[in-house]
Coordinates of N, CA and C in Angstrom, one line a residue:
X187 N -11.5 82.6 31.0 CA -11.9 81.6 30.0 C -12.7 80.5 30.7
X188 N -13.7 79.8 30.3 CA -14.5 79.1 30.5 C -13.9 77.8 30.1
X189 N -13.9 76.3 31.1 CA -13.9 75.3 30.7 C -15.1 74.6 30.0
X190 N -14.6 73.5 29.7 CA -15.9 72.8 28.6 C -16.9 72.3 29.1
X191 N -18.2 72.8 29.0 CA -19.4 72.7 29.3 C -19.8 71.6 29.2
X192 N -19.9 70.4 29.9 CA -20.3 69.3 29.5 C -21.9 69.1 29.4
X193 N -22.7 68.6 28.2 CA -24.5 68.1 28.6 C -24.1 66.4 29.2
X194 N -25.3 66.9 30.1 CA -25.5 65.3 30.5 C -26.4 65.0 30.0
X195 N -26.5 63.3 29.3 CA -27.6 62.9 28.7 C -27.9 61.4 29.4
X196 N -27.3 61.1 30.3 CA -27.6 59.9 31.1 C -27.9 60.2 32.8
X197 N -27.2 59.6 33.3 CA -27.6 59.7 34.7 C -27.5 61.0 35.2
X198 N -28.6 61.5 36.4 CA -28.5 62.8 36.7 C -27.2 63.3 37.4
X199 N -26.7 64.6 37.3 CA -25.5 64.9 37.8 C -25.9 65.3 39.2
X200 N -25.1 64.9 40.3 CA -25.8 64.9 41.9 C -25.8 66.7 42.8
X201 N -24.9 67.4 42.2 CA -24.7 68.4 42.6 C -23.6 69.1 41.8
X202 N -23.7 70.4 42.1 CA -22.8 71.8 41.5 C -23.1 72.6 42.6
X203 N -21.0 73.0 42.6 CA -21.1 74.6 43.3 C -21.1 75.9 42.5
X204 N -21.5 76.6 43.2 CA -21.8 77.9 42.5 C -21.2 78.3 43.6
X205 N -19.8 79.4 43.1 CA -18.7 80.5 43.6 C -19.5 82.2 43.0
X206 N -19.8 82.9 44.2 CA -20.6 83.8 44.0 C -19.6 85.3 43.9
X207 N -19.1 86.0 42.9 CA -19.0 87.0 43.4 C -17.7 86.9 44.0
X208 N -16.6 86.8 44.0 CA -15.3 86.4 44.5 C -14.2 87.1 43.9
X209 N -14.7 88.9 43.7 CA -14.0 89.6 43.2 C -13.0 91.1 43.7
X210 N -12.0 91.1 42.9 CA -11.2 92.1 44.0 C -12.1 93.3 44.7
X211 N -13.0 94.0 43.8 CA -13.8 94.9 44.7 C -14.4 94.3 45.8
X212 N -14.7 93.4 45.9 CA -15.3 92.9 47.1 C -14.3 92.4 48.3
X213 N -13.4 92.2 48.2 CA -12.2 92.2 49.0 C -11.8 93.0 49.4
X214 N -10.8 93.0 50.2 CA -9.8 94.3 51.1 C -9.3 94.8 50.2
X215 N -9.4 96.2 50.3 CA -8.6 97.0 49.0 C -9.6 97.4 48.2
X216 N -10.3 96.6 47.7 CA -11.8 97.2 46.8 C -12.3 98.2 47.5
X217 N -13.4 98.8 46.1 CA -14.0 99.5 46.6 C -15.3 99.5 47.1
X218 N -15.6 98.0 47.3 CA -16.9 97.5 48.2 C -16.2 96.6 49.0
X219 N -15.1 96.7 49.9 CA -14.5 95.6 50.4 C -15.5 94.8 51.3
X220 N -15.4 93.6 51.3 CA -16.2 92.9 52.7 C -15.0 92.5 53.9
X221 N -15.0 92.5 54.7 CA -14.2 91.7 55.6 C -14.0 90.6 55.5
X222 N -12.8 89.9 55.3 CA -13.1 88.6 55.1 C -12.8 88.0 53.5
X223 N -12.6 89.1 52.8 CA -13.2 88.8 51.7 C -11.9 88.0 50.8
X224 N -11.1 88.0 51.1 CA -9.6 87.7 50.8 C -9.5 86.2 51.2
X225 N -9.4 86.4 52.5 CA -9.7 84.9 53.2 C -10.0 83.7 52.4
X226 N -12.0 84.5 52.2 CA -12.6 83.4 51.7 C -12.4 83.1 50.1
X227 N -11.9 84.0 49.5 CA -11.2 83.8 48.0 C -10.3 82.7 48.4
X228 N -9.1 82.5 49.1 CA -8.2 82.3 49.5 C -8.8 80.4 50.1
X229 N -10.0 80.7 50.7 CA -10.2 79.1 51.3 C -11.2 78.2 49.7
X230 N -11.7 78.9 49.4 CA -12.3 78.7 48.2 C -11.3 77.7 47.4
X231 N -10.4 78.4 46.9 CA -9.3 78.3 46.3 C -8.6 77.2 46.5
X232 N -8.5 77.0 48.0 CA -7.8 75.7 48.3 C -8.8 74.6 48.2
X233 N -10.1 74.9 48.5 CA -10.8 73.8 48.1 C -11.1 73.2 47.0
X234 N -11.4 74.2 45.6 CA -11.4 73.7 44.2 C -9.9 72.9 44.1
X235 N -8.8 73.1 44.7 CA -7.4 72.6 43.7 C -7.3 71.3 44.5
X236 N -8.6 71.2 45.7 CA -8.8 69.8 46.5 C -9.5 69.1 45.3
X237 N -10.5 69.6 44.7 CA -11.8 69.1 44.3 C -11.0 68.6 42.5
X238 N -10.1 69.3 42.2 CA -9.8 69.4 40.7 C -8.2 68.0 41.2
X239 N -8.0 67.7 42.0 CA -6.9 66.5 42.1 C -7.9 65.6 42.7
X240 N -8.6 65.0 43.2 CA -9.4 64.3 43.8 C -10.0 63.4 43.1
X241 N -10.1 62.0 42.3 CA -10.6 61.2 41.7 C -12.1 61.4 41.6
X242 N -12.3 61.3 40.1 CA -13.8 61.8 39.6 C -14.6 61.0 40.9
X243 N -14.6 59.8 40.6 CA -15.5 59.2 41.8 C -15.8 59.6 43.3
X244 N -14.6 60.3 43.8 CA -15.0 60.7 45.2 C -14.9 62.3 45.5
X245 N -15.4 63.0 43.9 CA -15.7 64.1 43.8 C -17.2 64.5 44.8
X246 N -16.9 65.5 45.3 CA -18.4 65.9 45.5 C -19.3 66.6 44.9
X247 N -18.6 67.8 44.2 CA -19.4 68.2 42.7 C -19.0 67.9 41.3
X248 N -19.9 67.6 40.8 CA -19.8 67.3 39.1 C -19.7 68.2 38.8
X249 N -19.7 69.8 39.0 CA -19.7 70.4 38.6 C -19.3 72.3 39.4
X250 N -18.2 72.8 38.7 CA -17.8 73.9 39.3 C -18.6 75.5 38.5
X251 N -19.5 76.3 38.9 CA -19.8 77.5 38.3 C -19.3 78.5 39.3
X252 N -19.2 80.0 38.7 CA -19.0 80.9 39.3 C -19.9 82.1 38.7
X253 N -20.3 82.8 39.2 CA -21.1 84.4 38.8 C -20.1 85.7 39.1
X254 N -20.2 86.7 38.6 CA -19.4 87.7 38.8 C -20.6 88.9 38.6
X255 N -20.5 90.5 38.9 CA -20.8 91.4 39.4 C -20.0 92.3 37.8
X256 N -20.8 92.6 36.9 CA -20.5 92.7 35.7 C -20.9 94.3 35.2
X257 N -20.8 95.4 35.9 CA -21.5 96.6 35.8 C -20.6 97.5 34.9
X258 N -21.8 97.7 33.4 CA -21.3 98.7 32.5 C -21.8 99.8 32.8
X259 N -23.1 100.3 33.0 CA -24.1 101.0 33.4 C -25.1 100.5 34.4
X260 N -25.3 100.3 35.6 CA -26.6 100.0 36.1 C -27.2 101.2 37.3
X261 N -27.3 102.3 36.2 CA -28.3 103.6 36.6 C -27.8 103.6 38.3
X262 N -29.6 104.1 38.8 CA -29.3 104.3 40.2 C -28.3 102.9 41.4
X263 N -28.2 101.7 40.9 CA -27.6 100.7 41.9 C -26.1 101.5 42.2
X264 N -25.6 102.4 41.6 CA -24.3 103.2 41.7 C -24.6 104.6 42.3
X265 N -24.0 105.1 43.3 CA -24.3 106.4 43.7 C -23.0 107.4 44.5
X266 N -22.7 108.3 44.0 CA -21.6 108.9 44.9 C -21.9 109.4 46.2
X267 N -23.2 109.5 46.9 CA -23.8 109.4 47.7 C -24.4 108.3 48.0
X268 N -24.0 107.0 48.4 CA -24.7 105.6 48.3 C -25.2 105.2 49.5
X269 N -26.6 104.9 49.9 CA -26.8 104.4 50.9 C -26.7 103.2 51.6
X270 N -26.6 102.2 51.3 CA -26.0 101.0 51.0 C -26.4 100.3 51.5
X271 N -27.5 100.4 50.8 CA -29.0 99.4 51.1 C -29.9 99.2 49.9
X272 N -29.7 100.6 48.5 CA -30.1 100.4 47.3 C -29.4 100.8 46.6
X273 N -28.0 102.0 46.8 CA -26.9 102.2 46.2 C -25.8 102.4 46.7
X274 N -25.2 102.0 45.9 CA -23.4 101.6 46.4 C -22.7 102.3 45.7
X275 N -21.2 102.7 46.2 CA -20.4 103.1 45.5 C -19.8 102.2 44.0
X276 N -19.8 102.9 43.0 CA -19.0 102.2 41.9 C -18.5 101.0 41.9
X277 N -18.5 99.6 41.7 CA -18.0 98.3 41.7 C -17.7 97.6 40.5
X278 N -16.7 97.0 40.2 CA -17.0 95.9 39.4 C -17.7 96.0 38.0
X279 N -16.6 97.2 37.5 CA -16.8 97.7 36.8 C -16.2 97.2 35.3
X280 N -16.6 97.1 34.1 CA -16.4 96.3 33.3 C -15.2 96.8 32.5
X281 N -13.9 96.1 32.5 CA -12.6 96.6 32.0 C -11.6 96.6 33.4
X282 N -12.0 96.8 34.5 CA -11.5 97.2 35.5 C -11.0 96.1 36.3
X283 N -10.0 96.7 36.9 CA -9.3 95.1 37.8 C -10.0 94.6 38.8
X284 N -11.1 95.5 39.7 CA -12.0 95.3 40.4 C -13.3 94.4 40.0
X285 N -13.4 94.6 38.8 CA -14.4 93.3 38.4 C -13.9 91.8 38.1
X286 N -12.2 91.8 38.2 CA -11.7 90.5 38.1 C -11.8 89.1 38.9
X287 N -11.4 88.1 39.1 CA -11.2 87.1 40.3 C -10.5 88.2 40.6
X288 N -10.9 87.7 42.4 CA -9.4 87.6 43.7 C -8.3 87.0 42.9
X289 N -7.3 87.1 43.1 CA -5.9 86.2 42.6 C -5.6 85.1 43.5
X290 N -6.8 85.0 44.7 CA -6.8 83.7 45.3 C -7.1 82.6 45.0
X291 N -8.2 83.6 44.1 CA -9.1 82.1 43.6 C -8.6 82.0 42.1
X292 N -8.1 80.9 41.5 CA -7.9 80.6 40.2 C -9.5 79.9 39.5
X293 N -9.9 80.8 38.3 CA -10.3 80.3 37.7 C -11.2 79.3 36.8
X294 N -9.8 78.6 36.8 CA -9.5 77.6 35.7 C -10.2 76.3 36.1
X295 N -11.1 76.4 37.3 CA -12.4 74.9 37.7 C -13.4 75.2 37.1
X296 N -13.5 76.6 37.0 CA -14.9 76.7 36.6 C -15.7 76.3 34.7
X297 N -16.7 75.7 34.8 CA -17.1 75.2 33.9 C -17.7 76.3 33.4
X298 N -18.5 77.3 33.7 CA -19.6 78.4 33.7 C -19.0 79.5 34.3
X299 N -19.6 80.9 33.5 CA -19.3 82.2 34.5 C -20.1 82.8 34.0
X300 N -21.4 83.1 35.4 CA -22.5 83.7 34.8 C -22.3 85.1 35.2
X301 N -21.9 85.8 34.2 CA -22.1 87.8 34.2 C -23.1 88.1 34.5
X302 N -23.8 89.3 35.1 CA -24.7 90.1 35.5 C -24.6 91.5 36.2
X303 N -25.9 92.4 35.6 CA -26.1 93.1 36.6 C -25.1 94.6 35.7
X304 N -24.8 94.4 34.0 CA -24.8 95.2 33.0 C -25.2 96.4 33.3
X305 N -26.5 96.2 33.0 CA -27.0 97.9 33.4 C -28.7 98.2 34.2
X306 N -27.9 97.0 35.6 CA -28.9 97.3 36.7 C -28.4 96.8 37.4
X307 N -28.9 97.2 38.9 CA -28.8 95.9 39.9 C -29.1 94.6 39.5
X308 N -28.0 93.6 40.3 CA -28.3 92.3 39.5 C -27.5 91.9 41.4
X309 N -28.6 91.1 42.1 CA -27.8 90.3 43.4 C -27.8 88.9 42.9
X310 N -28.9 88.5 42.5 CA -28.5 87.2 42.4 C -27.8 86.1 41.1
X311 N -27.2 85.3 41.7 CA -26.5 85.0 40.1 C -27.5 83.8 39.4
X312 N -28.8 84.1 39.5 CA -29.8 83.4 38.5 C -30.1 84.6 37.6
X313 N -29.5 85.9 37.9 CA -30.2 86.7 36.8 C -29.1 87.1 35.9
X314 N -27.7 86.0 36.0 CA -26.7 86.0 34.9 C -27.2 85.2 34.5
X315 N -26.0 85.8 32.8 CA -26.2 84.5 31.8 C -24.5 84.4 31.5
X316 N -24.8 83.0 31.2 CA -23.5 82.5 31.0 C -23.0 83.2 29.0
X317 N -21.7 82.7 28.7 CA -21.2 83.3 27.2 C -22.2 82.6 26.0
X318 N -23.3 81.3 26.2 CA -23.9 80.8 25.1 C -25.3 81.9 25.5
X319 N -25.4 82.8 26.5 CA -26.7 83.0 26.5 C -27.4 82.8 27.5
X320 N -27.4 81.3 28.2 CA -28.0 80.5 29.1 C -28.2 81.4 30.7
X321 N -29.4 81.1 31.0 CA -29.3 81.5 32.5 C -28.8 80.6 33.5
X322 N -28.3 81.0 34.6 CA -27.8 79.7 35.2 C -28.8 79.0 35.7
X323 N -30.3 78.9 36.0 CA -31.4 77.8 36.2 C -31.3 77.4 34.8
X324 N -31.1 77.6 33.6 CA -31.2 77.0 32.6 C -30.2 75.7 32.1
X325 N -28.7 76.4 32.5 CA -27.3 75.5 32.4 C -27.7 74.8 32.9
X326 N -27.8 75.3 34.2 CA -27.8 73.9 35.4 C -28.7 72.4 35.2
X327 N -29.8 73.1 34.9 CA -30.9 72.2 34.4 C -30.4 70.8 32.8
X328 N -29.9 72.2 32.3 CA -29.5 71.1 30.9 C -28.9 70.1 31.4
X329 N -27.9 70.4 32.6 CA -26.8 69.4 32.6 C -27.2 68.4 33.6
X330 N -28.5 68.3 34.3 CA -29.2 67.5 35.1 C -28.7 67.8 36.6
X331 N -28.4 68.9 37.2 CA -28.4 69.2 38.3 C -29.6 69.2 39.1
X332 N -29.9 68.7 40.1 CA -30.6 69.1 41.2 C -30.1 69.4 42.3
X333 N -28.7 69.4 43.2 CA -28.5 69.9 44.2 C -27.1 70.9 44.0
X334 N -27.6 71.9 44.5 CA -26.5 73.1 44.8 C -26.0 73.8 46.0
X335 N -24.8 73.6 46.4 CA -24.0 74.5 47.2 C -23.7 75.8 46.7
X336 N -23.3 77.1 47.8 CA -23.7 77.9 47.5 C -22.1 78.8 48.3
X337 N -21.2 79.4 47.7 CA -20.1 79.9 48.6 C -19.9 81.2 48.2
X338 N -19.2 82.3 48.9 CA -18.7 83.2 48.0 C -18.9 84.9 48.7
X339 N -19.1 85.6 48.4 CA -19.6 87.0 48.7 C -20.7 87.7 48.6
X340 N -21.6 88.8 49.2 CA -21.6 88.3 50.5 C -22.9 87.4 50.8
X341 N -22.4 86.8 52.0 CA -23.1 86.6 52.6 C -24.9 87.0 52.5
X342 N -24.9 87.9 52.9 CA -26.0 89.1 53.3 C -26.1 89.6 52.2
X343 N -26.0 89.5 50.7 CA -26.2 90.0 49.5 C -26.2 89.1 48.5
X344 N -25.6 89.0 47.9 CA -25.7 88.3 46.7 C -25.9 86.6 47.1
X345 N -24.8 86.1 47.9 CA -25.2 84.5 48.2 C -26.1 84.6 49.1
X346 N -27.2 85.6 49.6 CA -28.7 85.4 49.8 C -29.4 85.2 49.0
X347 N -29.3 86.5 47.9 CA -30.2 86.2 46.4 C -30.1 85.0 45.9
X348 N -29.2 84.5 45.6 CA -28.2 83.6 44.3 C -29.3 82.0 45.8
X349 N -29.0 81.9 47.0 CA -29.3 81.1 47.3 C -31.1 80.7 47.5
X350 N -31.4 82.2 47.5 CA -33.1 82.0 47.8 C -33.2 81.5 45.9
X351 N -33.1 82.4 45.4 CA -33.5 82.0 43.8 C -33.2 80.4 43.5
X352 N -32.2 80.0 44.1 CA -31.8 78.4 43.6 C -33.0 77.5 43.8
X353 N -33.6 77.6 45.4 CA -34.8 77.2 46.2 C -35.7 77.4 45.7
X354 N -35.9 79.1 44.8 CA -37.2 79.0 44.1 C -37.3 78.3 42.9
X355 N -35.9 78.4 42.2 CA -35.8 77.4 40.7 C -35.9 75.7 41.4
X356 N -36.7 75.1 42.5 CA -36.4 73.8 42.3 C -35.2 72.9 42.8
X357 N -34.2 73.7 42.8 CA -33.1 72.9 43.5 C -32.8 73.2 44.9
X358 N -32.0 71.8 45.1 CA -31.7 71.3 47.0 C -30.6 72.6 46.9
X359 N -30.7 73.1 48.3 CA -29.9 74.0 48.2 C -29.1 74.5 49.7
X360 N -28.0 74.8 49.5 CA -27.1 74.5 51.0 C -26.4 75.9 50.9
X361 N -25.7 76.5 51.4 CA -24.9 77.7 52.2 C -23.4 77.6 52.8
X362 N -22.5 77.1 52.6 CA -21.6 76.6 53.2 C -21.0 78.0 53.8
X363 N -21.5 78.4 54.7 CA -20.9 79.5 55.5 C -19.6 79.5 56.2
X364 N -19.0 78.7 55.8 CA -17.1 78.3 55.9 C -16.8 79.3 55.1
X365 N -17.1 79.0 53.6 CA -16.7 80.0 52.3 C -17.7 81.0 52.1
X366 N -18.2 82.0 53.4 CA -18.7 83.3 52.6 C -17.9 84.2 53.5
X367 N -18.4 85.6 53.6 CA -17.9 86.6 53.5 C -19.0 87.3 54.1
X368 N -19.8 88.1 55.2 CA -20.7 89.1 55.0 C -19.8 90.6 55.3
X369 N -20.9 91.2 55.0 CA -20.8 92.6 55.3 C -20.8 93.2 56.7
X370 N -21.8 92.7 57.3 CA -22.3 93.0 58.7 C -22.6 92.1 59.6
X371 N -22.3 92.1 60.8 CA -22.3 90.6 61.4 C -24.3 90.5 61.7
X372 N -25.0 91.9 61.8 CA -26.3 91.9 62.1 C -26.9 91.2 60.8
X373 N -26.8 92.1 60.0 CA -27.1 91.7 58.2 C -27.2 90.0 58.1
X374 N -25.7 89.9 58.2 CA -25.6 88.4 58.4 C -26.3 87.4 58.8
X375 N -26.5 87.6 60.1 CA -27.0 86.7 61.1 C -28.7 86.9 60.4
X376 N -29.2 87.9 60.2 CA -31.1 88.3 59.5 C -30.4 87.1 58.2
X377 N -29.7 87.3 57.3 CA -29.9 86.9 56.1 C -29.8 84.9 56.1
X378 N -29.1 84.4 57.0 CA -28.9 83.1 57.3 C -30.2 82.8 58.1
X379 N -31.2 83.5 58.7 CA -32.2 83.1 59.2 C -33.2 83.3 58.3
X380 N -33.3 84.1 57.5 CA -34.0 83.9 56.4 C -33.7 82.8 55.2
X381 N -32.6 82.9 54.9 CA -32.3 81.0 54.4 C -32.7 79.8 54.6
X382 N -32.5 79.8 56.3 CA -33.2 78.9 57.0 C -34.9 78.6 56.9
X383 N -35.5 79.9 57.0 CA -36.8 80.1 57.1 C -37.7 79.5 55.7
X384 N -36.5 80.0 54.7 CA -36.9 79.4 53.4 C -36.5 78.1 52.8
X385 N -36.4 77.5 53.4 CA -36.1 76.1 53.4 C -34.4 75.9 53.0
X386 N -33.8 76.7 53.3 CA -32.3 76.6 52.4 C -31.6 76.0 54.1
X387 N -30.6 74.6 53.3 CA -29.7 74.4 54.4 C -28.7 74.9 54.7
X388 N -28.8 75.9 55.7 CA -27.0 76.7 56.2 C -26.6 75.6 56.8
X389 N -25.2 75.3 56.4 CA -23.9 74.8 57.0 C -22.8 75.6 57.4

């Protein structure tokens, strides 16, 4: 369940995190596990229940979203033969406990949850839409965001996409590599220098 969407109609809101992808398939046990992937559910998790007791004033985001990996059909991105570079095995699958949160991470901060990636490949979570419809460059925008942090899974996948697209939509855009997860430490290390390259701040 989604919390209440607030519009802003006065001063601009200074920042939002976007939690990318922070689902049991993508964790130990799943069936795309990342290394790591439990962990960073797990530090995430302590950071929102920092951020949701913390006095609005000395909040750092106005604002909590999360994207999830939402696959009813998406053709070739699924393969029982997957090369895992344009197909992967079965994931995050719709009805399935594997498309759910980690059980580390609660929920219940998030103001947004942009689904994607139905019935295609979908890496980044600008090409969700949240339950009114909205894309997340679109939410974000209503609500007067300009800068976004970026956490979640992986690394090398998705909070690459999710973070180059934020850069292309216009917003300040950061990486907190505390809270991700990659796949490969080579992958990794290519995908944060490409961040970098594209004007995105890894921390």
């Amino acid at each position: 369940m989604e919390a209440s969407e607030p519009l802003m109609r006065g001063a601009a809101v200074s920042k939002a995190l976007i939690v990318v992808d922070v689902q049991n398939d993508f964790c130990e046990g799943g069936s795309l596990a990342v290394k790591g992937g439990a962990k960073v559910a797990f530090e995430i998790g302590a950071m929102l229940r920092q951020w949701q007791w913390a006095d609005e004033d000395d909040r750092e985001y106005s604002l909590v979203v999360a994207t999830r990996d939402h696959h009813v059909d998406p053709g070739d991105h699924f393969s029982d033969d997957p090369d895992f570079v344009d197909s992967w095995p079965p994931h995050c699958v719709v009805g399935t406990d594997g498309a759910a949160f980690h059980p580390n991470l609660d929920p219940q901060p998030f103001a947004a949850i942009f689904l994607k990636g139905e019935h295609q490949a979908a890496y980044s979570g600008f090409e969700g839409r949240a339950s009114d419809g909205a894309t997340l460059a679109e939410w974000l925008r209503r609500r007067r965001v300009k800068d976004v942090d970026i956490c979640g899974i992986a690394t090398d996948y998705c909070v690459l996409a999710t973070a180059l697209d934020a850069h292309r939509e216009g917003f300040s855009t950061r990486v907190l590599t505390q809270y991700t997860a990659g796949v490969a430490p080579e992958t990794t290390a290519t995908a944060l220098s490409r961040l970098a390259d594209a004007g995105v701040t890894v921390v």
